[in-house]
mmCIF file of C-alpha atoms in Angstrom:
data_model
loop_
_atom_site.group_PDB
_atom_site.id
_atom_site.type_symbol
_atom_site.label_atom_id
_atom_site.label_comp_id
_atom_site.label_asym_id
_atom_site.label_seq_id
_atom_site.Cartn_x
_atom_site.Cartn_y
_atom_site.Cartn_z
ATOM 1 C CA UNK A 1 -19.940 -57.947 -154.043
ATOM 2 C CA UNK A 2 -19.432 -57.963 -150.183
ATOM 3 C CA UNK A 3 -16.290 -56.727 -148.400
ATOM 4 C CA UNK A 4 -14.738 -59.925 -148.257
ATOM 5 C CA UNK A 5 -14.952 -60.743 -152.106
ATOM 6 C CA UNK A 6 -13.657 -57.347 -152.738
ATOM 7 C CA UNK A 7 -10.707 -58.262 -150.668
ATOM 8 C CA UNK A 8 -9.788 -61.285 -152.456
ATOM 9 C CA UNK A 9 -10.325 -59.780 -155.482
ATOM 10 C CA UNK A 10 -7.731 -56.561 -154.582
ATOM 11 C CA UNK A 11 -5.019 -60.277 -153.266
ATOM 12 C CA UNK A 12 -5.894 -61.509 -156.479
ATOM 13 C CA UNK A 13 -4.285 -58.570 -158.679
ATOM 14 C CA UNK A 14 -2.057 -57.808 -156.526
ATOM 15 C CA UNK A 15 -0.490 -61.204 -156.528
ATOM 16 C CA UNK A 16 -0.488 -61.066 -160.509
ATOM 17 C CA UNK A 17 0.891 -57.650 -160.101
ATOM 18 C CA UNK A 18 3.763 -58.832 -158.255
ATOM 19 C CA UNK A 19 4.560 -62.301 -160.082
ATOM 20 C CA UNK A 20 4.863 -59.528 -163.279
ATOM 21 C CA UNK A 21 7.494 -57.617 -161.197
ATOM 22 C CA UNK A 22 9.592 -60.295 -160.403
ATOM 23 C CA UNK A 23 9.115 -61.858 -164.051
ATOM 24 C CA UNK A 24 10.615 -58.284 -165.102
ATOM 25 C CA UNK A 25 13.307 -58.051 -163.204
ATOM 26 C CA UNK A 26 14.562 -61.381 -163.788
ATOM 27 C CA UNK A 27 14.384 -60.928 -167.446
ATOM 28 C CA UNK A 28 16.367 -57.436 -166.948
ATOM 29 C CA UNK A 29 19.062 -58.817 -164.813
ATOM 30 C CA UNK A 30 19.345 -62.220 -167.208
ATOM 31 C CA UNK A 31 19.473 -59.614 -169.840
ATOM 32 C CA UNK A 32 22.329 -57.796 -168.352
ATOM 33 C CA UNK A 33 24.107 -60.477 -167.760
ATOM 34 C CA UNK A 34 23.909 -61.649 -171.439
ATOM 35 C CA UNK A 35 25.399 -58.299 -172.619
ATOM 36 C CA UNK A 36 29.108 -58.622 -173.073
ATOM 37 C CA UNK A 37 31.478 -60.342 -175.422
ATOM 38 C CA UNK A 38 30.915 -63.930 -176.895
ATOM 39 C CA UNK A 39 34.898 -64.621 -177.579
ATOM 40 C CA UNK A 40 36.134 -67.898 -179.352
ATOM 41 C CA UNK A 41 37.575 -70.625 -177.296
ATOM 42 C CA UNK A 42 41.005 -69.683 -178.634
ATOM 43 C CA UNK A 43 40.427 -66.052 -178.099
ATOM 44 C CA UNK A 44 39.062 -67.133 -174.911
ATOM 45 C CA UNK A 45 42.556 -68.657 -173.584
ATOM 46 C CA UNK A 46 44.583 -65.702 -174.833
ATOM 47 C CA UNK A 47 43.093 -63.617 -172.407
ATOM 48 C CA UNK A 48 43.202 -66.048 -169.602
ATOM 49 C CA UNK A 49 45.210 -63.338 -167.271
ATOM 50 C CA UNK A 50 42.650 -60.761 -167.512
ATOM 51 C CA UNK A 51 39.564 -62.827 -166.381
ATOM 52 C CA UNK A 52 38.216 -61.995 -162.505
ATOM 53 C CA UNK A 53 36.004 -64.499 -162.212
ATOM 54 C CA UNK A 54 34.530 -67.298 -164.155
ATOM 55 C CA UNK A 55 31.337 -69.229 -163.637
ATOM 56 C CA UNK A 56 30.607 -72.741 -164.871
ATOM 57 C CA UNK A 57 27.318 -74.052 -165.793
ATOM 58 C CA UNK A 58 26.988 -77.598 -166.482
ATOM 59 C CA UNK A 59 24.938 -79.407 -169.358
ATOM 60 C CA UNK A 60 24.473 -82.635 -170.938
ATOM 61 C CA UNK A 61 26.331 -81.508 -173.994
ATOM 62 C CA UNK A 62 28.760 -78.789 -173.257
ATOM 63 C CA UNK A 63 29.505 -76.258 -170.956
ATOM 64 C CA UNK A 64 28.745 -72.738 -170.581
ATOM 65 C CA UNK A 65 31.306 -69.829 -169.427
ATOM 66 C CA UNK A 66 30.272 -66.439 -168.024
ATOM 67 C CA UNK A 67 32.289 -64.236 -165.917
ATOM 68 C CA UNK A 68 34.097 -60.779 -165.993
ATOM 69 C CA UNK A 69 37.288 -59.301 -167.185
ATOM 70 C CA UNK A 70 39.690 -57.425 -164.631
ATOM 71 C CA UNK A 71 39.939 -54.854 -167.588
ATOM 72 C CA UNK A 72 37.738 -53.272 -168.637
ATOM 73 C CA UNK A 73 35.963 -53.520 -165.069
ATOM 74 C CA UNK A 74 32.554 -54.663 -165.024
ATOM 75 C CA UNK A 75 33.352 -55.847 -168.593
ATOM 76 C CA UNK A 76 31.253 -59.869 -168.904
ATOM 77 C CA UNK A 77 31.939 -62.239 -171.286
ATOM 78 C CA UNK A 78 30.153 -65.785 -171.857
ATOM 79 C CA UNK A 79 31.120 -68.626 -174.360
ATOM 80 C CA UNK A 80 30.633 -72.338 -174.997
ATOM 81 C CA UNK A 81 33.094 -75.184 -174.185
ATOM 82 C CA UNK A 82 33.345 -78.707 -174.878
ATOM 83 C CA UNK A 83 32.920 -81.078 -172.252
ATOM 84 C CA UNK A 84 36.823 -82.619 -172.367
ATOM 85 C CA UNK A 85 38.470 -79.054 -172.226
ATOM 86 C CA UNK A 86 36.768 -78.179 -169.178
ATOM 87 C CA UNK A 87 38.975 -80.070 -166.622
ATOM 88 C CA UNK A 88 42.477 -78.708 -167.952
ATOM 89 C CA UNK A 89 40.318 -74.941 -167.995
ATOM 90 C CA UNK A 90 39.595 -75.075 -164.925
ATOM 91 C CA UNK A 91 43.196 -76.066 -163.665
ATOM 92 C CA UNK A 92 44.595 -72.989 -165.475
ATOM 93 C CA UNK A 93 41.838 -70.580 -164.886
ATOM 94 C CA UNK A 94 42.827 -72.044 -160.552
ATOM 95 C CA UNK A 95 46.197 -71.547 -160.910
ATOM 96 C CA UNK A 96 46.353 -68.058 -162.207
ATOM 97 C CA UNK A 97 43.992 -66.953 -159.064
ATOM 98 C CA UNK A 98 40.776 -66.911 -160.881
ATOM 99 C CA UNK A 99 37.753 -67.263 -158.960
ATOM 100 C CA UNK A 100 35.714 -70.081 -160.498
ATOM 101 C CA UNK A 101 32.609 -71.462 -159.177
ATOM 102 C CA UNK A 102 30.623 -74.374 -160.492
ATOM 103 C CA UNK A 103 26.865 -74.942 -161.100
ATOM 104 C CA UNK A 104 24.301 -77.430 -162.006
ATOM 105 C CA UNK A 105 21.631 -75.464 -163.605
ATOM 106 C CA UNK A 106 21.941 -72.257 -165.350
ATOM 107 C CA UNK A 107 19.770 -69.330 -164.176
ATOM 108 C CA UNK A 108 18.869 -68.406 -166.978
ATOM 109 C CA UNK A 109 17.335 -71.281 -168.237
ATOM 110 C CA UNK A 110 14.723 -70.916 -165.276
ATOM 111 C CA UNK A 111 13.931 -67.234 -165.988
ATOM 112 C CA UNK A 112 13.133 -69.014 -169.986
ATOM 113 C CA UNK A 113 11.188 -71.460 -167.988
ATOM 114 C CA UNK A 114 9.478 -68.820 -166.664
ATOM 115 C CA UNK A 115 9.089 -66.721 -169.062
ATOM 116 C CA UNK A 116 7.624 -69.739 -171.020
ATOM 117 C CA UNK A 117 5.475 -70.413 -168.081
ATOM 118 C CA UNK A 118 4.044 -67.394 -167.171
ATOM 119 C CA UNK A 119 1.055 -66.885 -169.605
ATOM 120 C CA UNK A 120 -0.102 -70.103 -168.495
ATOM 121 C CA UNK A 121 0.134 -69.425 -164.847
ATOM 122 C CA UNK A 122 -1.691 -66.406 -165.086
ATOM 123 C CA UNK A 123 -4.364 -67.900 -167.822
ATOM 124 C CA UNK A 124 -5.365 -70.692 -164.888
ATOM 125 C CA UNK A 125 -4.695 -68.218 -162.142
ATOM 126 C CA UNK A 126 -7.458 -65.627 -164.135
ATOM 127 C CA UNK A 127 -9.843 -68.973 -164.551
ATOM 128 C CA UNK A 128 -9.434 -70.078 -160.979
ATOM 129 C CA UNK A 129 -10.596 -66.394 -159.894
ATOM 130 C CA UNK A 130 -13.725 -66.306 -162.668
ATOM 131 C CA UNK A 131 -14.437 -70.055 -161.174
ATOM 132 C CA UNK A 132 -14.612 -68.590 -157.558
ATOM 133 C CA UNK A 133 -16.409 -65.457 -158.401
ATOM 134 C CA UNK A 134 -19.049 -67.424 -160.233
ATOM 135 C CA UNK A 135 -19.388 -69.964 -157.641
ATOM 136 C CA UNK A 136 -19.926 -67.182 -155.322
ATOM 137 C CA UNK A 137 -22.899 -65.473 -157.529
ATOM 138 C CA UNK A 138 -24.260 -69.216 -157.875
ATOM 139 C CA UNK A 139 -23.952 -69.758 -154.165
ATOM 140 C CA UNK A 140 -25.843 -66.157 -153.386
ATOM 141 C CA UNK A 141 -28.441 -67.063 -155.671
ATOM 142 C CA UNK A 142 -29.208 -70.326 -153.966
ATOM 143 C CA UNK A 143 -29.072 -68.789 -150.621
ATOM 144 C CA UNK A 144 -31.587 -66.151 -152.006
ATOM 145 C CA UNK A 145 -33.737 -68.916 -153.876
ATOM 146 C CA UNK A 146 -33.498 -71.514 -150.886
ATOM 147 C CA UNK A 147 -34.184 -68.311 -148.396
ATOM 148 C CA UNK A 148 -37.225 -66.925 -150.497
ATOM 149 C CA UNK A 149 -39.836 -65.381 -148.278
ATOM 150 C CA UNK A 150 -43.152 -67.223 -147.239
ATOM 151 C CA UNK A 151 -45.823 -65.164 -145.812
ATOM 152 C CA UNK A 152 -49.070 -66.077 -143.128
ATOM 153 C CA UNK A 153 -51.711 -64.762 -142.362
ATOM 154 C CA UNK A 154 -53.762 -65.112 -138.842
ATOM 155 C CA UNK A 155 -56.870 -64.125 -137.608
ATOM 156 C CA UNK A 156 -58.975 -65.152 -134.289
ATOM 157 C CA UNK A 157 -61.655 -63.778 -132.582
ATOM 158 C CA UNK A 158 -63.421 -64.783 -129.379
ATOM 159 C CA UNK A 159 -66.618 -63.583 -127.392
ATOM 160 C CA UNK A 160 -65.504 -61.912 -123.648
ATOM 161 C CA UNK A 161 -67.768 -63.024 -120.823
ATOM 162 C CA UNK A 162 -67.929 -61.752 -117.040
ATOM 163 C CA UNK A 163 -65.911 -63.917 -114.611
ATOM 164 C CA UNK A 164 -63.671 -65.668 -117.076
ATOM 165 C CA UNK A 165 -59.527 -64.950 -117.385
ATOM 166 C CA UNK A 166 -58.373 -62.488 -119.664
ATOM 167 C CA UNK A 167 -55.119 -63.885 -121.566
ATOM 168 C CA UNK A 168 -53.504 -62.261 -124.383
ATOM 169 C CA UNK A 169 -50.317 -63.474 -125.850
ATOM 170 C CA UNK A 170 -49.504 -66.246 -122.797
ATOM 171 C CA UNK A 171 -50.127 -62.913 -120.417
ATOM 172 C CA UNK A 172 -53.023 -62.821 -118.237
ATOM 173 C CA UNK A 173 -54.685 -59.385 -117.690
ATOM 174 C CA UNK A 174 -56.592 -57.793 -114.794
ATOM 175 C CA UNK A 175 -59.958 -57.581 -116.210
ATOM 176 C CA UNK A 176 -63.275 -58.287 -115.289
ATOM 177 C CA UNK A 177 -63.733 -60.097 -118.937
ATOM 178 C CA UNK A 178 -62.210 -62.748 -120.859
ATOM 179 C CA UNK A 179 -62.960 -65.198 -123.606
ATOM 180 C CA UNK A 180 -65.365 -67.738 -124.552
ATOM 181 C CA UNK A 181 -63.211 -70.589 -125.825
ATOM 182 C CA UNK A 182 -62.628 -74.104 -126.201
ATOM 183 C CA UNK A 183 -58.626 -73.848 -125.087
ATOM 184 C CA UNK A 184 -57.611 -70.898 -122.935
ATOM 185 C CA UNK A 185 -58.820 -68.429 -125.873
ATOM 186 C CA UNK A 186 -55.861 -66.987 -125.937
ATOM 187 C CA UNK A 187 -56.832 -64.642 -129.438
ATOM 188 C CA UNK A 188 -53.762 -63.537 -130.198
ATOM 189 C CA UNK A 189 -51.613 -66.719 -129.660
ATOM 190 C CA UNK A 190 -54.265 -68.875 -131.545
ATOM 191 C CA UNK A 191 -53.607 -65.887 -134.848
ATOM 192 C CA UNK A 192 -49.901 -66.646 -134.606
ATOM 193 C CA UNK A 193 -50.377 -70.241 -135.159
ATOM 194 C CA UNK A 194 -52.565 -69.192 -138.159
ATOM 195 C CA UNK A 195 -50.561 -66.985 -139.802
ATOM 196 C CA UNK A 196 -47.163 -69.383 -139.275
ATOM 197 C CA UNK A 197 -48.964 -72.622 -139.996
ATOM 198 C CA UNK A 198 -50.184 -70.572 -143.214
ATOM 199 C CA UNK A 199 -46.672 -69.335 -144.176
ATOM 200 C CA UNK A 200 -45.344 -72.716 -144.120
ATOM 201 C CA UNK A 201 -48.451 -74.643 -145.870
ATOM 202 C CA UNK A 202 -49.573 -76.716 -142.499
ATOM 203 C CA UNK A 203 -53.017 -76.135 -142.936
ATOM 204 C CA UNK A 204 -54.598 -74.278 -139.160
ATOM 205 C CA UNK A 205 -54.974 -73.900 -135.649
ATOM 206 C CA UNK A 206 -58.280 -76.140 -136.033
ATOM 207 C CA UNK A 207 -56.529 -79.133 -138.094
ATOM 208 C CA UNK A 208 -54.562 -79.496 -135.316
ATOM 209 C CA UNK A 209 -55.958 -78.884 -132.323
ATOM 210 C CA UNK A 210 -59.886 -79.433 -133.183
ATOM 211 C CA UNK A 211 -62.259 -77.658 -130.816
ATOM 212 C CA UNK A 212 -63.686 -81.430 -130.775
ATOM 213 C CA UNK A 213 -61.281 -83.059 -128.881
ATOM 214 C CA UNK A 214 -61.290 -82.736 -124.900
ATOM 215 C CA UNK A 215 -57.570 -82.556 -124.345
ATOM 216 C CA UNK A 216 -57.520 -79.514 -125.551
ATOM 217 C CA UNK A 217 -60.021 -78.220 -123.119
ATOM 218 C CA UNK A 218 -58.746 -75.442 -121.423
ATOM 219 C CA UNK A 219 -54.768 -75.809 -122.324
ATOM 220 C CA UNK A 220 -52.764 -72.907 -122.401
ATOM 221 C CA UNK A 221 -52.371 -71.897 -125.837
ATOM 222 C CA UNK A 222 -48.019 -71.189 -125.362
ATOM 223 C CA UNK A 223 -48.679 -75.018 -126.083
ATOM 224 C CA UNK A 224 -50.105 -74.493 -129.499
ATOM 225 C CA UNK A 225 -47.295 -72.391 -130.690
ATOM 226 C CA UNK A 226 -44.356 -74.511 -129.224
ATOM 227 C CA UNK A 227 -46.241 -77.683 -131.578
ATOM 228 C CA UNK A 228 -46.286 -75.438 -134.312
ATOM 229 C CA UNK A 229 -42.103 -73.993 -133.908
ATOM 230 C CA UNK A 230 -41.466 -78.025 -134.404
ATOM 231 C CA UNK A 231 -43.717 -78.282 -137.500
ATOM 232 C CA UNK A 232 -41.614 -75.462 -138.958
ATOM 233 C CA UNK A 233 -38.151 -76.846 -137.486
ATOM 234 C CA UNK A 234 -39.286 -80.525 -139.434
ATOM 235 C CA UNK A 235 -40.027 -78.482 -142.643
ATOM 236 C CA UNK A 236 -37.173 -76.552 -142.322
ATOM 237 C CA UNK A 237 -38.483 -73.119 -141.799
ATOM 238 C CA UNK A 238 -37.198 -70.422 -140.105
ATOM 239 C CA UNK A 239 -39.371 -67.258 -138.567
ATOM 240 C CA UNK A 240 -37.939 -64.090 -139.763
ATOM 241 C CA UNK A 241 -40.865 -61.544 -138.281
ATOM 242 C CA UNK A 242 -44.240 -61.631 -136.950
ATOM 243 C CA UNK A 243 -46.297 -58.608 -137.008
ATOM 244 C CA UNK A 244 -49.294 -58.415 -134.950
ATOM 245 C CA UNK A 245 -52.446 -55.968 -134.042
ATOM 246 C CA UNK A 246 -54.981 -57.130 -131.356
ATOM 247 C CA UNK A 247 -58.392 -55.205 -131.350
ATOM 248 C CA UNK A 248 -59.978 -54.632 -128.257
ATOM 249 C CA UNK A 249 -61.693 -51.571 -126.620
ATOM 250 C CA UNK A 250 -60.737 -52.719 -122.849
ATOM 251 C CA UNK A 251 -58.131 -52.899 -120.988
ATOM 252 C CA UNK A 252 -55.327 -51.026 -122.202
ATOM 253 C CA UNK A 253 -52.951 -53.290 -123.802
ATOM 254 C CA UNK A 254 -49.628 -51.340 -124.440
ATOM 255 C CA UNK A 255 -48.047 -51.580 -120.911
ATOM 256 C CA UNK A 256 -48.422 -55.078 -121.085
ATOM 257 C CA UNK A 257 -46.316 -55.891 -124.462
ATOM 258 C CA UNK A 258 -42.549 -56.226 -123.052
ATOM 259 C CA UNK A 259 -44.193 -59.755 -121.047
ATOM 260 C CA UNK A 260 -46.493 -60.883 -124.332
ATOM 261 C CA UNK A 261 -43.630 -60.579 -126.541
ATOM 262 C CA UNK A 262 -41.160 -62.437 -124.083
ATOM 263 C CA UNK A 263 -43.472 -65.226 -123.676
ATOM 264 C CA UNK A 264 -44.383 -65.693 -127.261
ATOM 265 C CA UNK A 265 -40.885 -65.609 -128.349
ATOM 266 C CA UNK A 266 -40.187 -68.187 -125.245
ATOM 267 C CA UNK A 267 -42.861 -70.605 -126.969
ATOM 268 C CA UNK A 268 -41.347 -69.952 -130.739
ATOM 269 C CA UNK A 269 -37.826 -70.387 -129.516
ATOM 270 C CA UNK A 270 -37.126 -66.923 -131.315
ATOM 271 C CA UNK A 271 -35.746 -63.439 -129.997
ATOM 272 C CA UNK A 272 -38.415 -60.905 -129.084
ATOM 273 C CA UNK A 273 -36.694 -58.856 -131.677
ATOM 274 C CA UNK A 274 -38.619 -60.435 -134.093
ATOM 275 C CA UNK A 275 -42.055 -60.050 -132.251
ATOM 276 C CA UNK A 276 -44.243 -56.900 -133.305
ATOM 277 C CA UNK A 277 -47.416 -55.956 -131.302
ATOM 278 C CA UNK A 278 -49.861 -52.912 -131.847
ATOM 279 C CA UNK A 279 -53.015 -52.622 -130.096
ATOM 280 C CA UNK A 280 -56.579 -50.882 -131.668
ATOM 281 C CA UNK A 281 -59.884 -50.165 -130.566
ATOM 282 C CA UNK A 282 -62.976 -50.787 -132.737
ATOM 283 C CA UNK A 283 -63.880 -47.008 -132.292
ATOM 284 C CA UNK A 284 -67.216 -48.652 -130.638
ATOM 285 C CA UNK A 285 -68.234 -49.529 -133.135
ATOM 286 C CA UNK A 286 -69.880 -53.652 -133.186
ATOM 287 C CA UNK A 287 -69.296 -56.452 -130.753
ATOM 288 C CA UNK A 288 -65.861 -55.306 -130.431
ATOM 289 C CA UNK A 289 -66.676 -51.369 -129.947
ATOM 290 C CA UNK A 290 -69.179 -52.517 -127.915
ATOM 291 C CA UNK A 291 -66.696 -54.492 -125.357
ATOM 292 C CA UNK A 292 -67.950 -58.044 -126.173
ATOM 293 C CA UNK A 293 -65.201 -59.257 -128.010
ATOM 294 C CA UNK A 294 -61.812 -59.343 -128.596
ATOM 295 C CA UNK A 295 -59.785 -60.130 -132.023
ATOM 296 C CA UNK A 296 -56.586 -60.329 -133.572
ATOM 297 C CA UNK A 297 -54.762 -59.907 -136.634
ATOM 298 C CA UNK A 298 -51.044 -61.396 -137.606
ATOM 299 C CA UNK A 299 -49.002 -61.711 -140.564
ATOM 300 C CA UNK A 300 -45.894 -63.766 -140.224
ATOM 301 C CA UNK A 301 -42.873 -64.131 -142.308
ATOM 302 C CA UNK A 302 -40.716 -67.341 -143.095
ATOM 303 C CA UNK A 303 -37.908 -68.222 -144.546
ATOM 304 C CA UNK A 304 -37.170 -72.001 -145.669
ATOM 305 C CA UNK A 305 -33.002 -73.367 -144.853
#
């Protein structure tokens, strides 16, 4: 559970907490106010000079009297009247200096409402939070089911020639050597497209753009990779990381990373945070050791939206 569910869960219980509190103390005060004596109507009248304060609460049927004695103080009382006695009580109880007051609804009968009410406001408040919390795990899941990881793999290797342009990763390099290739032979752009076209089951760099086809004679290869962010955008992919390792005896590749990693994240449309590039030597050992070729390796990781 994240800080924000935790949150809404500590609102949650706190809000039941509270609606408890007040529940309470309106059942304490209505019960306080119930204590007292329950005098006859007659009984009632005979004390009519000792009553403080009366208050009148109207029904379809009768009428309901509560108030308070002037002695004992603090002393309540509450009875029932009929309907027709109430206007000549009320003229008495006025003329002796009583304080009466007049309402539609009793109090009390809210706080029974309440009361009455309450287990079934917290039953559908308790289902309304279980609802939430288990759309929440259902919406998670999807995100982590729709989000599942898709993984590529890319690898390209080209022959180096005297007299021909080095270019690695969209960058080209001061070297008397570069690659024998139908495009630019840019190695490690022409891995990325593998390992991304791979990841999101597009088939290759050669299904798309065939060494056959003379428009692709000696394009820059930042050209490939753009083509193959829209194939992912259509499908719905997103690029999470690529991790790459170019092999190559000469030159020295490291101090040239910061530019390769700007302009392959350029052509992806992605931040060069999530760009990765090592560098190896063969150890001289084959074509590679030997300085007549350079390769590349690249895994990439998607996730679909």
């Amino acid at each position: 559970m994240n800080s924000s569910s935790t949150a809404k869960t500590i609102l949650f219980w706190i809000s039941i907490v509270f609606l408890g509190v007040m529940l309470w103390k309106l059942v304490s005060a209505n019960g306080r106010l119930a204590q007292g004596d329950e005098p006859s109507y007659g009984e009632f009248m005979s004390r009519v000079d000792d009553i403080k304060e009366v208050t009148l609460y109207l029904s379809p049927n009768s009428y309901e009297l509560t108030g308070e004695y002037i002695q004992p103080a603090n002393r309540r009382f509450h009875l029932t009247v009929p309907k027709e006695v109430v206007p000549d009580l009320l003229s008495q109880l006025r003329e002796r200096g009583v304080l009466v007051r007049v309402k539609e609804v009793r109090s009390g009968d809210w706080v029974l409402i309440l009361l009455n009410a309450a287990p079934l406001i917290l039953l559908v408040g308790f289902c309304l939070f279980l609802m939430r919390q288990t759309q929440g795990k259902w919406r998670r899941t999807g995100v982590a089911i729709l989000g599942s990881p898709r993984t590529g793999i890319g690898y390209d290797l080209h022959r180096l020639e005297q007299g021909r342009p080095l270019i690695v990763g969209g960058i080209e390099l001061p070297f008397d050597k570069g690659p024998v290739g139908h495009s630019d032979g840019d190695v490690l752009a022409h891995a990325f497209c593998d390992a991304l076209l791979g990841a999101a089951g597009l088939g290759d760099i050669g299904t798309h753009f065939p060494d056959t086809d003379p428009k692709w004679k000696g394009v820059n290869s930042m050209l490939f990779l753009e083509h193959a962010k829209k194939l992912l955008d259509e499908k719905r992919f997103t690029i999470e990381h690529v991790d790459a390792v170019v092999i190559t005896e000469k030159p020295k590749l490291g101090p040239h990373f910061p530019k390769m990693r700007e302009a392959l994240a350029k052509a992806l449309g992605v931040g060069t945070e999530k760009i990765h590039l090592k560098a190896k030597t063969n150890e001289g050992v084959d074509a590679i050791g030997r300085g007549e070729a350079i390769a590349a390796h690249v895994v990439a990781t998607l996730t679909s939206r």
